Every structure is written in C-alpha cells, then in structure tokens.
Amino acid sequence: MAVRPRIESPANGAIYAVDPDIPRDRQRLTLMARAAARTAVRGHWFELDDGTRLRADALQLWPPTPGRHEVVLVDAKGTELDRVRFEVRGLRRSGSGPASSH
C-alpha cells in the first residue's frame, strides 16, 4: 500500500519564534516532505503563501517572516497532497525602530 506524501516540517499548528538576538538572515525554518519512512518526495513542490515555490525532494530552508503561514505540498500535476498552517512570532518589520549599528 502506497503512503500518501505528507509535510513533516513545519508541523501543522506549530508556533515558531524569530530570535531577536540572532541575525534574521541566519534564521531558517526547515521544510521537509516524505512519502514513506526515509523516502524523499520526487517531482513534488512546496507552495508557500508568499508565492514561493520550492522543490520538495530535498530539505529546504525557508527564511521565516512573522505572521500566519500556509505551506501546500503538490505533485507534478499541481494536485494538493497535504497542507499545514503555522505561525511565526517575532519582531515585525517597522520603519519606526532604531537603526542597527554594526
């Protein structure tokens, strides 16, 4: 019996936090999908709510942005196979904050 591919990471309903002490360009969320134990998903794609489309046959590192997000796993024909929703909490981009010094 074939196992339907699913998103393993991020976890559905998870809440992640952006760490203000780590440079934003160094923070990433792992996107990973599997068809069965230790089997990569070939020919499939992650579609993110920001319009980003990433291959699902390898581990992907996505730069988190504060807000509620959705990732959809689709096959080569564009058929939805799985969907997860999660939230990233942290500092929101704002033009009113102090400038960072180097």
mmCIF file of N, CA and C in Angstrom, residues 8-87:
data_model
loop_
_atom_site.group_PDB
_atom_site.id
_atom_site.type_symbol
_atom_site.label_atom_id
_atom_site.label_comp_id
_atom_site.label_asym_id
_atom_site.label_seq_id
_atom_site.Cartn_x
_atom_site.Cartn_y
_atom_site.Cartn_z
ATOM 1 N N GLU A 8 6.307 16.867 6.662
ATOM 2 C CA GLU A 8 6.793 16.530 8.004
ATOM 3 C C GLU A 8 7.193 17.769 8.785
ATOM 4 N N SER A 9 7.682 18.779 8.093
ATOM 5 C CA SER A 9 8.111 20.005 8.755
ATOM 6 C C SER A 9 7.854 21.169 7.808
ATOM 7 N N PRO A 10 7.221 22.228 8.285
ATOM 8 C CA PRO A 10 6.866 22.532 9.659
ATOM 9 C C PRO A 10 5.645 21.731 10.110
ATOM 10 N N ALA A 11 5.467 21.632 11.407
ATOM 11 C CA ALA A 11 4.337 20.906 11.976
ATOM 12 C C ALA A 11 3.071 21.753 11.875
ATOM 13 N N ASN A 12 1.963 21.091 11.551
ATOM 14 C CA ASN A 12 0.693 21.795 11.460
ATOM 15 C C ASN A 12 0.322 22.373 12.830
ATOM 16 N N GLY A 13 -0.035 23.644 12.849
ATOM 17 C CA GLY A 13 -0.443 24.305 14.079
ATOM 18 C C GLY A 13 0.703 24.790 14.956
ATOM 19 N N ALA A 14 1.935 24.595 14.508
ATOM 20 C CA ALA A 14 3.099 24.980 15.313
ATOM 21 C C ALA A 14 3.236 26.496 15.397
ATOM 22 N N ILE A 15 3.877 26.935 16.467
ATOM 23 C CA ILE A 15 4.221 28.342 16.637
ATOM 24 C C ILE A 15 5.737 28.412 16.764
ATOM 25 N N TYR A 16 6.353 29.182 15.881
ATOM 26 C CA TYR A 16 7.803 29.372 15.876
ATOM 27 C C TYR A 16 8.091 30.820 16.250
ATOM 28 N N ALA A 17 9.284 31.087 16.718
ATOM 29 C CA ALA A 17 9.645 32.450 17.113
ATOM 30 C C ALA A 17 10.940 32.877 16.445
ATOM 31 N N VAL A 18 10.941 34.107 15.948
ATOM 32 C CA VAL A 18 12.158 34.717 15.430
ATOM 33 C C VAL A 18 12.936 35.206 16.647
ATOM 34 N N ASP A 19 14.203 34.847 16.726
ATOM 35 C CA ASP A 19 15.037 35.231 17.863
ATOM 36 C C ASP A 19 15.681 36.586 17.584
ATOM 37 N N PRO A 20 15.383 37.605 18.389
ATOM 38 C CA PRO A 20 15.939 38.936 18.126
ATOM 39 C C PRO A 20 17.453 39.010 18.325
ATOM 40 N N ASP A 21 18.037 38.012 18.982
ATOM 41 C CA ASP A 21 19.486 38.012 19.222
ATOM 42 C C ASP A 21 20.285 37.331 18.113
ATOM 43 N N ILE A 22 19.591 36.748 17.148
ATOM 44 C CA ILE A 22 20.250 36.089 16.018
ATOM 45 C C ILE A 22 19.912 36.888 14.761
ATOM 46 N N PRO A 23 20.905 37.217 13.940
ATOM 47 C CA PRO A 23 20.609 37.956 12.701
ATOM 48 C C PRO A 23 19.535 37.233 11.882
ATOM 49 N N ARG A 24 18.590 37.996 11.357
ATOM 50 C CA ARG A 24 17.461 37.398 10.618
ATOM 51 C C ARG A 24 17.932 36.565 9.441
ATOM 52 N N ASP A 25 19.020 36.986 8.786
ATOM 53 C CA ASP A 25 19.499 36.230 7.627
ATOM 54 C C ASP A 25 20.130 34.893 8.023
ATOM 55 N N ARG A 26 20.267 34.625 9.313
ATOM 56 C CA ARG A 26 20.826 33.354 9.797
ATOM 57 C C ARG A 26 19.740 32.416 10.332
ATOM 58 N N GLN A 27 18.476 32.870 10.334
ATOM 59 C CA GLN A 27 17.379 32.064 10.866
ATOM 60 C C GLN A 27 16.601 31.427 9.719
ATOM 61 N N ARG A 28 16.308 30.145 9.862
ATOM 62 C CA ARG A 28 15.598 29.393 8.826
ATOM 63 C C ARG A 28 14.644 28.387 9.465
ATOM 64 N N LEU A 29 13.545 28.104 8.756
ATOM 65 C CA LEU A 29 12.645 27.010 9.111
ATOM 66 C C LEU A 29 12.864 25.896 8.101
ATOM 67 N N THR A 30 12.853 24.681 8.579
ATOM 68 C CA THR A 30 13.034 23.524 7.709
ATOM 69 C C THR A 30 11.710 23.146 7.065
ATOM 70 N N LEU A 31 11.723 22.965 5.746
ATOM 71 C CA LEU A 31 10.580 22.428 5.012
ATOM 72 C C LEU A 31 10.986 21.042 4.541
ATOM 73 N N MET A 32 10.186 20.031 4.915
ATOM 74 C CA MET A 32 10.535 18.666 4.550
ATOM 75 C C MET A 32 9.260 17.856 4.337
ATOM 76 N N ALA A 33 9.259 17.047 3.285
ATOM 77 C CA ALA A 33 8.131 16.165 2.991
ATOM 78 C C ALA A 33 8.653 14.749 2.798
ATOM 79 N N ARG A 34 7.812 13.780 3.095
ATOM 80 C CA ARG A 34 8.168 12.363 2.940
ATOM 81 C C ARG A 34 6.978 11.599 2.377
ATOM 82 N N ALA A 35 7.282 10.552 1.612
ATOM 83 C CA ALA A 35 6.243 9.659 1.111
ATOM 84 C C ALA A 35 6.119 8.443 2.014
ATOM 85 N N ALA A 36 7.232 7.996 2.552
ATOM 86 C CA ALA A 36 7.281 6.875 3.493
ATOM 87 C C ALA A 36 8.538 7.079 4.325
ATOM 88 N N ALA A 37 8.741 6.251 5.293
ATOM 89 C CA ALA A 37 9.912 6.397 6.165
ATOM 90 C C ALA A 37 11.188 6.497 5.341
ATOM 91 N N ARG A 38 11.895 7.614 5.519
ATOM 92 C CA ARG A 38 13.185 7.884 4.870
ATOM 93 C C ARG A 38 13.127 7.895 3.342
ATOM 94 N N THR A 39 11.983 8.153 2.771
ATOM 95 C CA THR A 39 11.851 8.223 1.319
ATOM 96 C C THR A 39 11.535 9.659 0.910
ATOM 97 N N ALA A 40 12.379 10.235 0.091
ATOM 98 C CA ALA A 40 12.154 11.609 -0.378
ATOM 99 C C ALA A 40 10.983 11.651 -1.353
ATOM 100 N N VAL A 41 10.379 12.806 -1.475
ATOM 101 C CA VAL A 41 9.248 13.013 -2.374
ATOM 102 C C VAL A 41 9.791 13.612 -3.668
ATOM 103 N N ARG A 42 9.790 12.840 -4.740
ATOM 104 C CA ARG A 42 10.342 13.301 -6.021
ATOM 105 C C ARG A 42 9.238 13.869 -6.916
ATOM 106 N N GLY A 43 9.568 14.966 -7.605
ATOM 107 C CA GLY A 43 8.616 15.575 -8.525
ATOM 108 C C GLY A 43 7.508 16.361 -7.842
ATOM 109 N N HIS A 44 7.664 16.633 -6.563
ATOM 110 C CA HIS A 44 6.662 17.374 -5.808
ATOM 111 C C HIS A 44 7.220 18.743 -5.417
ATOM 112 N N TRP A 45 6.304 19.642 -5.054
ATOM 113 C CA TRP A 45 6.687 21.019 -4.744
ATOM 114 C C TRP A 45 6.010 21.505 -3.474
ATOM 115 N N PHE A 46 6.713 22.394 -2.761
ATOM 116 C CA PHE A 46 6.105 23.158 -1.678
ATOM 117 C C PHE A 46 5.639 24.467 -2.290
ATOM 118 N N GLU A 47 4.412 24.861 -2.012
ATOM 119 C CA GLU A 47 3.913 26.172 -2.411
ATOM 120 C C GLU A 47 3.617 26.937 -1.131
ATOM 121 N N LEU A 48 4.298 28.073 -0.964
ATOM 122 C CA LEU A 48 4.140 28.888 0.234
ATOM 123 C C LEU A 48 3.181 30.038 -0.028
ATOM 124 N N ASP A 49 2.595 30.548 1.036
ATOM 125 C CA ASP A 49 1.606 31.615 0.895
ATOM 126 C C ASP A 49 2.181 32.927 0.374
ATOM 127 N N ASP A 50 3.501 33.059 0.357
ATOM 128 C CA ASP A 50 4.110 34.282 -0.187
ATOM 129 C C ASP A 50 4.429 34.156 -1.676
ATOM 130 N N GLY A 51 3.979 33.050 -2.293
ATOM 131 C CA GLY A 51 4.212 32.832 -3.715
ATOM 132 C C GLY A 51 5.458 32.025 -4.022
ATOM 133 N N THR A 52 6.252 31.729 -3.010
ATOM 134 C CA THR A 52 7.466 30.936 -3.198
ATOM 135 C C THR A 52 7.095 29.500 -3.534
ATOM 136 N N ARG A 53 7.828 28.916 -4.481
ATOM 137 C CA ARG A 53 7.645 27.515 -4.851
ATOM 138 C C ARG A 53 9.009 26.844 -4.757
ATOM 139 N N LEU A 54 9.098 25.783 -3.930
ATOM 140 C CA LEU A 54 10.362 25.090 -3.690
ATOM 141 C C LEU A 54 10.203 23.600 -3.928
ATOM 142 N N ARG A 55 11.251 22.982 -4.422
ATOM 143 C CA ARG A 55 11.243 21.533 -4.635
ATOM 144 C C ARG A 55 11.089 20.814 -3.300
ATOM 145 N N ALA A 56 10.281 19.764 -3.296
ATOM 146 C CA ALA A 56 10.038 19.014 -2.063
ATOM 147 C C ALA A 56 10.878 17.749 -1.976
ATOM 148 N N ASP A 57 11.727 17.494 -2.972
ATOM 149 C CA ASP A 57 12.526 16.261 -2.950
ATOM 150 C C ASP A 57 13.835 16.421 -2.190
ATOM 151 N N ALA A 58 14.012 17.570 -1.551
ATOM 152 C CA ALA A 58 15.192 17.818 -0.721
ATOM 153 C C ALA A 58 14.786 18.741 0.418
ATOM 154 N N LEU A 59 15.539 18.679 1.488
ATOM 155 C CA LEU A 59 15.294 19.563 2.617
ATOM 156 C C LEU A 59 15.464 21.007 2.152
ATOM 157 N N GLN A 60 14.524 21.858 2.503
ATOM 158 C CA GLN A 60 14.579 23.272 2.133
ATOM 159 C C GLN A 60 14.663 24.109 3.402
ATOM 160 N N LEU A 61 15.378 25.202 3.335
ATOM 161 C CA LEU A 61 15.496 26.129 4.458
ATOM 162 C C LEU A 61 14.852 27.448 4.053
ATOM 163 N N TRP A 62 13.774 27.807 4.732
ATOM 164 C CA TRP A 62 12.974 28.982 4.396
ATOM 165 C C TRP A 62 13.198 30.068 5.439
ATOM 166 N N PRO A 63 13.466 31.320 5.024
ATOM 167 C CA PRO A 63 13.643 32.411 5.984
ATOM 168 C C PRO A 63 12.284 32.825 6.568
ATOM 169 N N PRO A 64 12.078 32.616 7.863
ATOM 170 C CA PRO A 64 10.769 32.897 8.451
ATOM 171 C C PRO A 64 10.464 34.390 8.529
ATOM 172 N N THR A 65 9.208 34.719 8.316
ATOM 173 C CA THR A 65 8.732 36.084 8.492
ATOM 174 C C THR A 65 7.558 36.031 9.466
ATOM 175 N N PRO A 66 7.457 36.997 10.369
ATOM 176 C CA PRO A 66 6.361 36.978 11.331
ATOM 177 C C PRO A 66 4.999 36.957 10.640
ATOM 178 N N GLY A 67 4.084 36.197 11.219
ATOM 179 C CA GLY A 67 2.726 36.109 10.704
ATOM 180 C C GLY A 67 2.248 34.677 10.632
ATOM 181 N N ARG A 68 1.035 34.522 10.139
ATOM 182 C CA ARG A 68 0.451 33.192 9.939
ATOM 183 C C ARG A 68 0.771 32.753 8.523
ATOM 184 N N HIS A 69 1.149 31.490 8.396
ATOM 185 C CA HIS A 69 1.588 30.983 7.099
ATOM 186 C C HIS A 69 0.933 29.647 6.779
ATOM 187 N N GLU A 70 1.005 29.321 5.488
ATOM 188 C CA GLU A 70 0.467 28.062 4.995
ATOM 189 C C GLU A 70 1.438 27.509 3.958
ATOM 190 N N VAL A 71 1.703 26.214 4.041
ATOM 191 C CA VAL A 71 2.529 25.526 3.053
ATOM 192 C C VAL A 71 1.690 24.392 2.487
ATOM 193 N N VAL A 72 1.675 24.281 1.162
ATOM 194 C CA VAL A 72 0.926 23.227 0.490
ATOM 195 C C VAL A 72 1.915 22.350 -0.262
ATOM 196 N N LEU A 73 1.756 21.043 -0.151
ATOM 197 C CA LEU A 73 2.551 20.084 -0.915
ATOM 198 C C LEU A 73 1.726 19.670 -2.120
ATOM 199 N N VAL A 74 2.285 19.860 -3.320
ATOM 200 C CA VAL A 74 1.584 19.491 -4.550
ATOM 201 C C VAL A 74 2.441 18.543 -5.371
ATOM 202 N N ASP A 75 1.765 17.716 -6.175
ATOM 203 C CA ASP A 75 2.504 16.818 -7.061
ATOM 204 C C ASP A 75 2.819 17.537 -8.368
ATOM 205 N N ALA A 76 3.410 16.824 -9.306
ATOM 206 C CA ALA A 76 3.836 17.419 -10.577
ATOM 207 C C ALA A 76 2.660 17.981 -11.379
ATOM 208 N N LYS A 77 1.450 17.474 -11.144
ATOM 209 C CA LYS A 77 0.260 17.953 -11.848
ATOM 210 C C LYS A 77 -0.409 19.120 -11.131
ATOM 211 N N GLY A 78 0.103 19.467 -9.947
ATOM 212 C CA GLY A 78 -0.478 20.558 -9.181
ATOM 213 C C GLY A 78 -1.568 20.122 -8.219
ATOM 214 N N THR A 79 -1.745 18.812 -8.057
ATOM 215 C CA THR A 79 -2.751 18.290 -7.137
ATOM 216 C C THR A 79 -2.269 18.435 -5.697
ATOM 217 N N GLU A 80 -3.113 19.000 -4.856
ATOM 218 C CA GLU A 80 -2.751 19.166 -3.448
ATOM 219 C C GLU A 80 -2.719 17.808 -2.746
ATOM 220 N N LEU A 81 -1.601 17.552 -2.051
ATOM 221 C CA LEU A 81 -1.428 16.305 -1.314
ATOM 222 C C LEU A 81 -1.482 16.516 0.193
ATOM 223 N N ASP A 82 -1.035 17.666 0.652
ATOM 224 C CA ASP A 82 -1.025 17.967 2.084
ATOM 225 C C ASP A 82 -0.943 19.477 2.253
ATOM 226 N N ARG A 83 -1.372 19.939 3.440
ATOM 227 C CA ARG A 83 -1.366 21.372 3.741
ATOM 228 C C ARG A 83 -1.133 21.529 5.239
ATOM 229 N N VAL A 84 -0.251 22.459 5.598
ATOM 230 C CA VAL A 84 -0.042 22.775 7.011
ATOM 231 C C VAL A 84 -0.137 24.282 7.204
ATOM 232 N N ARG A 85 -0.588 24.651 8.389
ATOM 233 C CA ARG A 85 -0.647 26.060 8.781
ATOM 234 C C ARG A 85 0.178 26.213 10.048
ATOM 235 N N PHE A 86 0.904 27.318 10.131
ATOM 236 C CA PHE A 86 1.741 27.568 11.298
ATOM 237 C C PHE A 86 1.899 29.074 11.465
ATOM 238 N N GLU A 87 2.456 29.463 12.592
ATOM 239 C CA GLU A 87 2.650 30.884 12.873
ATOM 240 C C GLU A 87 4.098 31.147 13.250
#
